[in-house]
Structures are given as C-alpha cells and as structure tokens.
PDB file of C-alpha atoms in Angstrom:
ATOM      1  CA  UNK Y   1       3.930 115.122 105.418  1.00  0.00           C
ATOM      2  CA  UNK Y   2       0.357 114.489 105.163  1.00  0.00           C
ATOM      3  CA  UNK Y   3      -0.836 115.561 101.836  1.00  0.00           C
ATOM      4  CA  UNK Y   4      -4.261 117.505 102.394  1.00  0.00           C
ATOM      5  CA  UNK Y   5      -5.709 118.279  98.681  1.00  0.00           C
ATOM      6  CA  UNK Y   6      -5.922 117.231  94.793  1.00  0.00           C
ATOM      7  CA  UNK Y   7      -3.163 119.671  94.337  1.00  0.00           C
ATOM      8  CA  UNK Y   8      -0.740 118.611  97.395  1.00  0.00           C
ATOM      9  CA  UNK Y   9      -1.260 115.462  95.692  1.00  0.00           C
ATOM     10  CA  UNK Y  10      -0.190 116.150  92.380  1.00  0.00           C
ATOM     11  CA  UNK Y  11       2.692 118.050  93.116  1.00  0.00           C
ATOM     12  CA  UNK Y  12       4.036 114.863  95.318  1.00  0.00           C
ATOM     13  CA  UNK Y  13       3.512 112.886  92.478  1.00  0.00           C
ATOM     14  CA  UNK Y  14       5.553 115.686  90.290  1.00  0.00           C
ATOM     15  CA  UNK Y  15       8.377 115.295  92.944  1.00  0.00           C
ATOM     16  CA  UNK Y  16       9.300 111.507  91.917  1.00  0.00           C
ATOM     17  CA  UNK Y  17      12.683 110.862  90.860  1.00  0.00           C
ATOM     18  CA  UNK Y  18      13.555 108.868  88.166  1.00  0.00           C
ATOM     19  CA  UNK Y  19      14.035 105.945  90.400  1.00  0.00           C
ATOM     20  CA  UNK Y  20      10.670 106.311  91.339  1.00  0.00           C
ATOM     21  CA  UNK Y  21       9.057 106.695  88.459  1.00  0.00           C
ATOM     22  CA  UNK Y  22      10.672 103.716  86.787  1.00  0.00           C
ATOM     23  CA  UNK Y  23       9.402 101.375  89.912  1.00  0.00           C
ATOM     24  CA  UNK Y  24       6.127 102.649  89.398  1.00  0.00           C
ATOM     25  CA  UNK Y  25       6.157 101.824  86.214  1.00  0.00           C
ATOM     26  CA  UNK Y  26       7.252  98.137  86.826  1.00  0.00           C
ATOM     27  CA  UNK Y  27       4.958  97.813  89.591  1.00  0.00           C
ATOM     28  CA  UNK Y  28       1.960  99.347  87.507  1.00  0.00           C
ATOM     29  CA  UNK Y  29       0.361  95.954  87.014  1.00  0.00           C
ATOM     30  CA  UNK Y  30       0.582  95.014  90.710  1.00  0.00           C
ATOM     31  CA  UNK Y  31      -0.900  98.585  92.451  1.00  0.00           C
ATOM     32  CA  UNK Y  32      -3.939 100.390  92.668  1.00  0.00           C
ATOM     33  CA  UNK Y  33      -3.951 102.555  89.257  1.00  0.00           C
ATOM     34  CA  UNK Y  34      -4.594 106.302  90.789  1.00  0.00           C
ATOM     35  CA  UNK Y  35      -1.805 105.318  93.727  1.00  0.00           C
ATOM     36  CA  UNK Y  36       0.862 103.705  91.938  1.00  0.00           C
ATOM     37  CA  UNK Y  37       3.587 106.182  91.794  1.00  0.00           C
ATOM     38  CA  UNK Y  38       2.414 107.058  95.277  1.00  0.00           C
ATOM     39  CA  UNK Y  39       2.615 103.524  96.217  1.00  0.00           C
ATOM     40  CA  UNK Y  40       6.219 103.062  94.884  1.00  0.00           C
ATOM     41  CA  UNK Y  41       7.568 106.415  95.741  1.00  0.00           C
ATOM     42  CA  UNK Y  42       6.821 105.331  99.344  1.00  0.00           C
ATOM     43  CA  UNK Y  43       8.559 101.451  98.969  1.00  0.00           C
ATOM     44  CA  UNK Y  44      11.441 102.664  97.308  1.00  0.00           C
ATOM     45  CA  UNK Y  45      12.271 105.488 100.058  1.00  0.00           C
ATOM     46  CA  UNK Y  46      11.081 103.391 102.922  1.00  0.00           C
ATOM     47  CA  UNK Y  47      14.166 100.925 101.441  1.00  0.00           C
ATOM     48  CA  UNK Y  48      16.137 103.882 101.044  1.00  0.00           C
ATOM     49  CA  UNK Y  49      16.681 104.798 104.694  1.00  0.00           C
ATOM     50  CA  UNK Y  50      17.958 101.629 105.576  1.00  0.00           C
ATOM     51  CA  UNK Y  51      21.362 100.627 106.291  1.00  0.00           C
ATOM     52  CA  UNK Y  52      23.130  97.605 105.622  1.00  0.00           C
ATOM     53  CA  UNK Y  53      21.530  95.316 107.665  1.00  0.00           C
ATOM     54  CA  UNK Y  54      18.144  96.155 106.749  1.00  0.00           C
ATOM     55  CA  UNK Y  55      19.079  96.264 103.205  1.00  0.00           C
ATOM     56  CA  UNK Y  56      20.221  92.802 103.268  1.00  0.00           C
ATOM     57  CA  UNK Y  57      17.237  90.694 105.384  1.00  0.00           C
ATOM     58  CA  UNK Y  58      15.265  92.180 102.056  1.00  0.00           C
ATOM     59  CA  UNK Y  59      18.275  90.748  99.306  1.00  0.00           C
ATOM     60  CA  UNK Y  60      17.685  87.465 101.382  1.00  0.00           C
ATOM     61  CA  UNK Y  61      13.979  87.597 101.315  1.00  0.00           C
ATOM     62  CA  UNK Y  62      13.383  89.044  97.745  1.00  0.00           C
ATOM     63  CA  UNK Y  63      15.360  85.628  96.892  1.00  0.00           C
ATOM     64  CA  UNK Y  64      12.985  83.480  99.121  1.00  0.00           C
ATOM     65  CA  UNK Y  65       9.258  82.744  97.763  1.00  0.00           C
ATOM     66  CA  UNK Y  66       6.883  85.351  99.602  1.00  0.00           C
ATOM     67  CA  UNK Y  67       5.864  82.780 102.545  1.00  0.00           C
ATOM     68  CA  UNK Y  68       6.795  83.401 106.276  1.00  0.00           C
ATOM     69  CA  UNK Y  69      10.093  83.909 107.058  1.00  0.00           C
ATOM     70  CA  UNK Y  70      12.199  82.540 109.965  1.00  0.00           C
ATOM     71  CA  UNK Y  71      14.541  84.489 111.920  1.00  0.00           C
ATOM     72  CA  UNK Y  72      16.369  81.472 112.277  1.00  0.00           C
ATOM     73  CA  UNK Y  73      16.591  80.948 108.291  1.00  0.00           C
ATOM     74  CA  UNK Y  74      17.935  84.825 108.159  1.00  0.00           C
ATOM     75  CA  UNK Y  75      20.555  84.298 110.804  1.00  0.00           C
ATOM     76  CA  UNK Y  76      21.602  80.649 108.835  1.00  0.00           C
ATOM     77  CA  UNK Y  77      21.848  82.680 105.290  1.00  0.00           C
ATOM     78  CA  UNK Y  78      23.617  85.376 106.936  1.00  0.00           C
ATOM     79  CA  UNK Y  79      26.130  82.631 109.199  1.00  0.00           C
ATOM     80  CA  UNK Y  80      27.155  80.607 105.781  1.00  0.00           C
ATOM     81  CA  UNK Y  81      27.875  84.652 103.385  1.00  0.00           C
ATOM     82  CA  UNK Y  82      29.809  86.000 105.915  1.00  0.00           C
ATOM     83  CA  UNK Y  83      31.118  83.385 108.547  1.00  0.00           C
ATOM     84  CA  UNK Y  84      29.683  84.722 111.379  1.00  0.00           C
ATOM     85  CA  UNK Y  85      29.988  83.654 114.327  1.00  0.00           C
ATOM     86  CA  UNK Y  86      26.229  82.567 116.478  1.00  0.00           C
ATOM     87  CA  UNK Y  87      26.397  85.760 118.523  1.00  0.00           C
ATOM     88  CA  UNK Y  88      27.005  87.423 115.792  1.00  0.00           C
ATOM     89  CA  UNK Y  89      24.559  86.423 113.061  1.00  0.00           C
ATOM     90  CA  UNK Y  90      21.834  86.848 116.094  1.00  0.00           C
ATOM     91  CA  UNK Y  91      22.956  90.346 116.413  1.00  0.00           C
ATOM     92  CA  UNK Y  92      22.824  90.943 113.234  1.00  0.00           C
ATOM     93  CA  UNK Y  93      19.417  89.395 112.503  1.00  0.00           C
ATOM     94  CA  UNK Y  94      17.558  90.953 115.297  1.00  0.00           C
ATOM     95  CA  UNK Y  95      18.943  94.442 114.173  1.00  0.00           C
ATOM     96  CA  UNK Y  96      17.992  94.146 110.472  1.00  0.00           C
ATOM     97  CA  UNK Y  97      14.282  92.565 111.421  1.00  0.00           C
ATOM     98  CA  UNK Y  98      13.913  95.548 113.905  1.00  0.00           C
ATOM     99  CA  UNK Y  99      15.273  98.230 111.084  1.00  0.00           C
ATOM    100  CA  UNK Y 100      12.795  97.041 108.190  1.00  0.00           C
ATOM    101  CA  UNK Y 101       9.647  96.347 110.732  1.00  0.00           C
ATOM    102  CA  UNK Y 102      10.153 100.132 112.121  1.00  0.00           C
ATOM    103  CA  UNK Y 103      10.050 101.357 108.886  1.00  0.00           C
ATOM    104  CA  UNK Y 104       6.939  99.085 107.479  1.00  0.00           C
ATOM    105  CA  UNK Y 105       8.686  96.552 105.191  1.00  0.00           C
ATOM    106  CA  UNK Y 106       8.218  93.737 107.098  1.00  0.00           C
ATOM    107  CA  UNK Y 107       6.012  92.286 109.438  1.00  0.00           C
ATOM    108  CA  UNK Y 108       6.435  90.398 112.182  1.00  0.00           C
ATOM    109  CA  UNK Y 109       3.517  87.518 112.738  1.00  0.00           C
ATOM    110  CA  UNK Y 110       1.917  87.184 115.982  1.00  0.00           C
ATOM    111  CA  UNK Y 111       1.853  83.396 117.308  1.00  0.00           C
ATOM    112  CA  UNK Y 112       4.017  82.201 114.328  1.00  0.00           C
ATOM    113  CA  UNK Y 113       7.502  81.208 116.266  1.00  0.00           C
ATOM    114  CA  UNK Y 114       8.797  84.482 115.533  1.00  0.00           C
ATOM    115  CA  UNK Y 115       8.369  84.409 111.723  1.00  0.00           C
ATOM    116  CA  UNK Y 116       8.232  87.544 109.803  1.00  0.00           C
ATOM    117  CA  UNK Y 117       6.582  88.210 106.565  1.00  0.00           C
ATOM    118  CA  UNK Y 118       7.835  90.488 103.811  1.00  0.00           C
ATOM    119  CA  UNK Y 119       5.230  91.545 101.347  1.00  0.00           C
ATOM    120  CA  UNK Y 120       5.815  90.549  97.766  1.00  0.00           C
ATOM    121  CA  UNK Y 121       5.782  93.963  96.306  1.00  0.00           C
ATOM    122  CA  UNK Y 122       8.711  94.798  98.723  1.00  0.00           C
ATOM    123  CA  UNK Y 123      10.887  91.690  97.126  1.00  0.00           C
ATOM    124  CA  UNK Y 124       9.298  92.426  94.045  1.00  0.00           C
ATOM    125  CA  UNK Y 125      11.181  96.301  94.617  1.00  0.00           C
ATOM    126  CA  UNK Y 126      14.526  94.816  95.434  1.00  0.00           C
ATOM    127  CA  UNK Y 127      14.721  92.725  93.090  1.00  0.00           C
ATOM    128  CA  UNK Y 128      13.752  95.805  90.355  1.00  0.00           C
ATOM    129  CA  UNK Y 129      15.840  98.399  92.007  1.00  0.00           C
ATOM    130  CA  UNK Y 130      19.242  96.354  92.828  1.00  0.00           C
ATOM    131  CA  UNK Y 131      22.061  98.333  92.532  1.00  0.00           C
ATOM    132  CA  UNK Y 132      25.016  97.447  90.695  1.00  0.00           C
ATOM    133  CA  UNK Y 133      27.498  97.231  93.597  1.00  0.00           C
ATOM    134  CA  UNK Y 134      25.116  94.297  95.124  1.00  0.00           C
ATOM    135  CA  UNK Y 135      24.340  92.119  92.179  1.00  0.00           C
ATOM    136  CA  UNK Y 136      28.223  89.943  93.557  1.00  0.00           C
ATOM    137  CA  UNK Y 137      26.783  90.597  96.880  1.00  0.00           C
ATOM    138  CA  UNK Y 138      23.497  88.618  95.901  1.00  0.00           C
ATOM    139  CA  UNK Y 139      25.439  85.979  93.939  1.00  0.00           C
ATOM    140  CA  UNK Y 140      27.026  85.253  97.217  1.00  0.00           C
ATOM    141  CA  UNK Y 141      23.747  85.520  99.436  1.00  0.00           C
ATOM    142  CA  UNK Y 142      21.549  83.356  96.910  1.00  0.00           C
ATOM    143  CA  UNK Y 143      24.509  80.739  96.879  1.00  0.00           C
ATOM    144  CA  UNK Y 144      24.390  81.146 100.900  1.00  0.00           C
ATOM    145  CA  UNK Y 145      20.395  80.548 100.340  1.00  0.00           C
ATOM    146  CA  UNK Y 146      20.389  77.279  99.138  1.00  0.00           C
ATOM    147  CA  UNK Y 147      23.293  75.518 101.376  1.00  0.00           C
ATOM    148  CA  UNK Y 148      21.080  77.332 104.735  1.00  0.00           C
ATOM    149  CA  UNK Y 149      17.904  75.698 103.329  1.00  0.00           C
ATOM    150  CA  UNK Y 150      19.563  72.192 102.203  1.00  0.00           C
ATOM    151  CA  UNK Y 151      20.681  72.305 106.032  1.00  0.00           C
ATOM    152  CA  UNK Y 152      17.421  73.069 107.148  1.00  0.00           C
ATOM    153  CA  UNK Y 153      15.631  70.614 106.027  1.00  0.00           C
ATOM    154  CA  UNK Y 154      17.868  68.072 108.558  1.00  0.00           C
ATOM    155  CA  UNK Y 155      17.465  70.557 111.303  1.00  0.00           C
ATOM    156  CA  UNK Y 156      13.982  71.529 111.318  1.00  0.00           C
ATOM    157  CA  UNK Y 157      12.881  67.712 110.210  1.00  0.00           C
ATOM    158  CA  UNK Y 158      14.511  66.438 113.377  1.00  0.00           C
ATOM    159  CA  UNK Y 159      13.515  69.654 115.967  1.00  0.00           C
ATOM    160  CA  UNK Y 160      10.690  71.241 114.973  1.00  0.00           C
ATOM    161  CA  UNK Y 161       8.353  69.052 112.761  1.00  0.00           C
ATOM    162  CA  UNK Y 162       6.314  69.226 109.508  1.00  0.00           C
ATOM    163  CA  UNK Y 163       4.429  72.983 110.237  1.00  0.00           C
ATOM    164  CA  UNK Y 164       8.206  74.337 110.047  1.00  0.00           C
ATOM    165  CA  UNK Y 165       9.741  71.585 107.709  1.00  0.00           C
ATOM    166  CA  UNK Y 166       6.944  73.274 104.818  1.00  0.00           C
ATOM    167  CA  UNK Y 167       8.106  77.135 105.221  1.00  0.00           C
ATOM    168  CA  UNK Y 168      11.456  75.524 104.220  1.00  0.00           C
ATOM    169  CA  UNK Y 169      10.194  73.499 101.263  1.00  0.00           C
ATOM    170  CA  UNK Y 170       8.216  76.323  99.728  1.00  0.00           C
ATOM    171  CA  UNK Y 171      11.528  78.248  99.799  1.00  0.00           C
ATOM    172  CA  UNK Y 172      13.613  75.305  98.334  1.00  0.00           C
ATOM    173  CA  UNK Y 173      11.343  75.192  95.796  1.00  0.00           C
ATOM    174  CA  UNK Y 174      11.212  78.643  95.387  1.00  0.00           C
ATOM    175  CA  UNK Y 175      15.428  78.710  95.180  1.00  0.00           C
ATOM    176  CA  UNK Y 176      15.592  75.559  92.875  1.00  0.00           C
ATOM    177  CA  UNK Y 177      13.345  75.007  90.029  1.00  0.00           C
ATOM    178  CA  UNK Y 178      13.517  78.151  88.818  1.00  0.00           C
ATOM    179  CA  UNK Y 179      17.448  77.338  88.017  1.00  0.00           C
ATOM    180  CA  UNK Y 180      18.489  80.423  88.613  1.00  0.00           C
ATOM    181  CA  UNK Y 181      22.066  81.377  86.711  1.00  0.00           C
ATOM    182  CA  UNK Y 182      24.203  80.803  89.725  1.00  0.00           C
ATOM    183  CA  UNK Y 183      22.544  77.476  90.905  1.00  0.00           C
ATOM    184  CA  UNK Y 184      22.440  76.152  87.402  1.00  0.00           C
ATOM    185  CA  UNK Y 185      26.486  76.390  87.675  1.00  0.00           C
ATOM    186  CA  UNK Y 186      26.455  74.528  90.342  1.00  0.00           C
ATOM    187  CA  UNK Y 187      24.533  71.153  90.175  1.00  0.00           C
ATOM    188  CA  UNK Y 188      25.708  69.929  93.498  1.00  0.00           C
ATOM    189  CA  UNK Y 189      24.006  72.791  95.080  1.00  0.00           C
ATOM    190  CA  UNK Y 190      21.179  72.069  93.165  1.00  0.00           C
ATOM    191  CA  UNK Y 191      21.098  68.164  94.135  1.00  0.00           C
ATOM    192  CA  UNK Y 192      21.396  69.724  97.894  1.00  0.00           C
ATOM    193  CA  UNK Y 193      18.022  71.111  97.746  1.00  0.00           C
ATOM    194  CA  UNK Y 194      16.362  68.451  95.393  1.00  0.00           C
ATOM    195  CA  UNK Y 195      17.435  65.639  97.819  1.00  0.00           C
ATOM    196  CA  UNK Y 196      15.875  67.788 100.673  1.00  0.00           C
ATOM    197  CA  UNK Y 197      12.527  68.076  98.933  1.00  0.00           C
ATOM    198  CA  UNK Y 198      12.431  64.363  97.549  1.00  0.00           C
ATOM    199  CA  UNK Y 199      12.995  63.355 101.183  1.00  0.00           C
ATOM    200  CA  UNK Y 200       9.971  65.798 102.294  1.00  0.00           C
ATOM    201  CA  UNK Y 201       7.602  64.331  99.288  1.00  0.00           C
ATOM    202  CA  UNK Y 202       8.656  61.106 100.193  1.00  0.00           C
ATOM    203  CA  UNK Y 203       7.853  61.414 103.815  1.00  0.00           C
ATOM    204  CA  UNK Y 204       4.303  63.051 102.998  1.00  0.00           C
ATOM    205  CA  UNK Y 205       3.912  59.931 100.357  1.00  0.00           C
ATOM    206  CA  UNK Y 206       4.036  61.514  97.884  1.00  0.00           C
ATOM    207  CA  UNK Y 207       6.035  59.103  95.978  1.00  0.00           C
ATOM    208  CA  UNK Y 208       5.701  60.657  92.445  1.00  0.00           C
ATOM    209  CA  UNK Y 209       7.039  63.861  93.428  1.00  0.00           C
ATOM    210  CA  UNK Y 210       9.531  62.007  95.437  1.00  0.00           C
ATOM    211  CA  UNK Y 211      11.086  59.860  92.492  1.00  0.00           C
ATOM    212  CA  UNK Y 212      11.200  62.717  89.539  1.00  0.00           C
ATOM    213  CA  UNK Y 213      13.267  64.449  92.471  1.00  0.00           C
ATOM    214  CA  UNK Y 214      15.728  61.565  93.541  1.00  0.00           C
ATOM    215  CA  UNK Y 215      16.278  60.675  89.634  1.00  0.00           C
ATOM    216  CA  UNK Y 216      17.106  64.474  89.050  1.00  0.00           C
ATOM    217  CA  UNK Y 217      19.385  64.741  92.255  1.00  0.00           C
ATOM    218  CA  UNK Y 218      21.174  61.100  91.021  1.00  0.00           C
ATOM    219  CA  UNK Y 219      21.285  62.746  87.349  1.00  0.00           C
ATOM    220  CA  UNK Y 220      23.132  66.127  88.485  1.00  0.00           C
ATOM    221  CA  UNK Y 221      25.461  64.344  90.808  1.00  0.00           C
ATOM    222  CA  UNK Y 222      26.959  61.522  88.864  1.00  0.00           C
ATOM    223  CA  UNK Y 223      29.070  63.321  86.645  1.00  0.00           C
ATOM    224  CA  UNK Y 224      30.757  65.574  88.589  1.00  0.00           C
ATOM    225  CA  UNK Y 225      31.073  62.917  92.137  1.00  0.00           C
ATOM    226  CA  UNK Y 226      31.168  59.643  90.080  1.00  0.00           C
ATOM    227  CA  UNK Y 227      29.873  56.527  90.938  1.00  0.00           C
ATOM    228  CA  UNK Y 228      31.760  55.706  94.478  1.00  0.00           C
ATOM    229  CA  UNK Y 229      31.490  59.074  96.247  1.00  0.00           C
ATOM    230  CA  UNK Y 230      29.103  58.471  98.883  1.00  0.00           C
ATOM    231  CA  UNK Y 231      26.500  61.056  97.963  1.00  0.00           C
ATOM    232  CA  UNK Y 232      25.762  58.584  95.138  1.00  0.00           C
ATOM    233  CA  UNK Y 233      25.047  55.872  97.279  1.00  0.00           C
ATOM    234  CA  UNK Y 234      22.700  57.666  99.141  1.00  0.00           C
ATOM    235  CA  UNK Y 235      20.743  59.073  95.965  1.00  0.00           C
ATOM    236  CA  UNK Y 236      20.627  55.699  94.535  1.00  0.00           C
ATOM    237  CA  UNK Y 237      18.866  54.361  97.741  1.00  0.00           C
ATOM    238  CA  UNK Y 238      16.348  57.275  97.723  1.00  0.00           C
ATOM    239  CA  UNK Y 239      15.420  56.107  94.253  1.00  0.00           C
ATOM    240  CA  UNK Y 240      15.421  52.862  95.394  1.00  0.00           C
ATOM    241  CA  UNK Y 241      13.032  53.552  98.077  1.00  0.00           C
ATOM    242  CA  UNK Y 242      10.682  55.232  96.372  1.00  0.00           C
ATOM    243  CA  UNK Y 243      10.218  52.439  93.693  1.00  0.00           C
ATOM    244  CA  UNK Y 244       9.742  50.208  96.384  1.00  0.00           C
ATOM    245  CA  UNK Y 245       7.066  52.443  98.089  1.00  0.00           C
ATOM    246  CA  UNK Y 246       5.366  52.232  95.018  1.00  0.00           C
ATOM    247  CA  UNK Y 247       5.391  48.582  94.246  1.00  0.00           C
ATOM    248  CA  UNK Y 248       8.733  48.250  92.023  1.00  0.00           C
ATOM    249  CA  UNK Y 249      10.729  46.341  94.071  1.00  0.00           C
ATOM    250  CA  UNK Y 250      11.795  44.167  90.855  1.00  0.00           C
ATOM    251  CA  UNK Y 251      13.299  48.345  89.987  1.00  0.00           C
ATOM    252  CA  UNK Y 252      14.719  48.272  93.398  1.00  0.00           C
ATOM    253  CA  UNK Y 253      16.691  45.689  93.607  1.00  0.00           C
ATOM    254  CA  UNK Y 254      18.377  46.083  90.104  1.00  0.00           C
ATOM    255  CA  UNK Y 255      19.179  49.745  90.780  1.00  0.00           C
ATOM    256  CA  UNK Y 256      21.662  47.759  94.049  1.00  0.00           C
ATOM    257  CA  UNK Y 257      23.138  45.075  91.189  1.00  0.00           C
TER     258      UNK Y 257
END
C-alpha cells in the first residue's frame, strides 16, 4: 500500500523481518542510504512470491555476470539440469521470464533479440538470501552453466555472429576465472569454457589473450585425458596457432614434434 507520511514510513520500516533486515544490511553499500531497508524489503518479497520457475531464471542469472541475458541461454541451462525436452525447456523459460518481469525483477530489452536483463542487486539478493535446500540445486545449475555456455560458443559463432558470440564470452568469463568451488573440481569443465574464449580472443586477434588461454586449457586437460585423447590434439593446435599468428612458427612446429 502506498505509504502517505514520515510515520507510515517508519512503521513499514519497523515491519521488516529478519530476512529483511539482514539483506539490507548486505546491500547497505549498494542502495540509497534513507531507502535501503525499503529498497531490500521490496527485492526480497518481490522474490518471495515467485514459484519455482521464477525462482530459478534468477539462480541461473545471479550465476551469470550482470550483462543481457538470452532466453535461449536460459532454456540451454535449464535443457542440460533437468533433461528437458525442447518443448519443454521453452515452456518453461517463457513462464519463468513472464513470472519475474510481472513482478519487476527482470526486464525484458526492446530490439535486443529477446534478451532480458536482470539487475545486479537482484543476483546480488539471490545469491545473499539462498536457502539451504537450493545450495545442491545451484551446484547442479552452475555445473549446467558452464557446459550451456561451452556449447554456445559453437552455436552462436556459427548462427548468429560476434554481437551474440560477446554476451556469451562475458558470461564464460564471468563462470570461469573466478574458479568457483564446483568448477575448480572439475578442470575439464573448466578447459570447456577456456577453449571457447581462447577461440573468441583468437578470432578478434587478440593473440595474447588467446595463448595464456590455450596453454591453461592444454595445462588442465593433460593430466586427467593424457596425451592421445583427442581433446589434446586439438588444444595443442590452438597453441600452435596462436604462436604462429604471432610470429613463432620456430614454437609451432616443435609443439607438432
């Protein structure tokens, strides 16, 4: 209800939960001082009254960096946690963006292929205010994360072009270095998304990037494929590549001795 004095005011502010009052207090440095709990109180009950599908396009996007958001990317993250079938993850998607945009978590961005944008104090929430029953829930969606975005970057490079092809990098990136606990127990998963953004440095020439990425993805994958799985192969002729691109081709042709 609309709140029409100084003392309507302060009792709302009285009226936080504990819950409430915490996120404010996590949030403080991020919100307008005199709104804060006002500001939080609102996030964390918008959040409140969704249901399962809402709640999750926000687990998936609080684990994404806080750039533009394909449906497409949802529906993928959604497909590989769950094994749903293409009807069904496109259900499923358009549901959950519909929930969260009625209720002012997310935006959907006019002339932008359908992307949606979720503010970073709304991930910022979810990420504070994660229940306990969800935390194996988001092991399995930030897993499902990085295998939709290491697919991605074949799909979008060959369909959609380079606008598209960096949403999904800043996301990979986003996902990867940071070596999050679950990735960092799995360095195949991390190679995955490495090898995708060495091959979009390399294609935007820039070779630097491009090389520290293909030595790291070589580096990670070694011990656990060894040296004649063909992953290897095609890791050692990235970094072969890339020396050649800039003027090593003495490095590149001893790296195929």
């Amino acid at each position: 209800s609309e709140l029409r004095s100084i003392g309507d005011y302060r009792t709302a502010l009285g009226s936080l939960d504990k819950d409430e009052l915490e996120l404010a207090v996590a949030l403080a440095d991020e919100l307008p001082t005199i709104h804060n709990k006002s500001i939080a109180a609102t996030l964390l009950r918008s959040i409140n009254q969704l249901d399962n599908e809402g709640r999750e396009l926000l687990l998936v996007a609080s684990l994404l960096a806080a750039d533009p958001i394909s449906p497409q990317l949802i529906k993928a993250i959604l497909t590989e946690a769950d094994h749903l079938d293409e009807r069904a993850a496109t259900r499923s998607t358009a549901r959950a963006v519909a929930q969260t945009t009625r209720h002012c978590l997310v935006e959907r961005l006019a002339g932008a292929r359908d992307m949606v944008q979720v503010h970073a104090l709304v991930s910022r929430t979810m990420r504070h205010t994660t229940k306990v029953a969800e935390h194996e829930r988001l092991i399995t969606l930030r897993r499902a994360t990085a295998i939709a975005l290491s697919n991605a970057f074949r799909i979008v490079w060959t369909q959609e072009g380079d606008v598209a092809l960096a949403g999904i990098a800043a996301h990979a990136r986003h996902v990867a270095l940071p070596a999050s606990s679950v990735l960092a127990e799995d360095p195949i998963l991390t190679a995955m998304l490495f090898s995708g953004l060495g091959n979009y440095a390399f294609q935007r020439g820039e070779h630097t990037a491009a090389r520290a990425l293909d030595e790291a993805v070589l580096q990670m994958s070694l011990p656990v494929l060894g040296y004649d799985h063909p992953n290897i192969l095609i890791s050692v002729n990235n970094v072969a590549r890339t020396l050649y691109a800039q003027g090593d081709s003495a490095g590149a042709r001893a790296l195929h001795e």
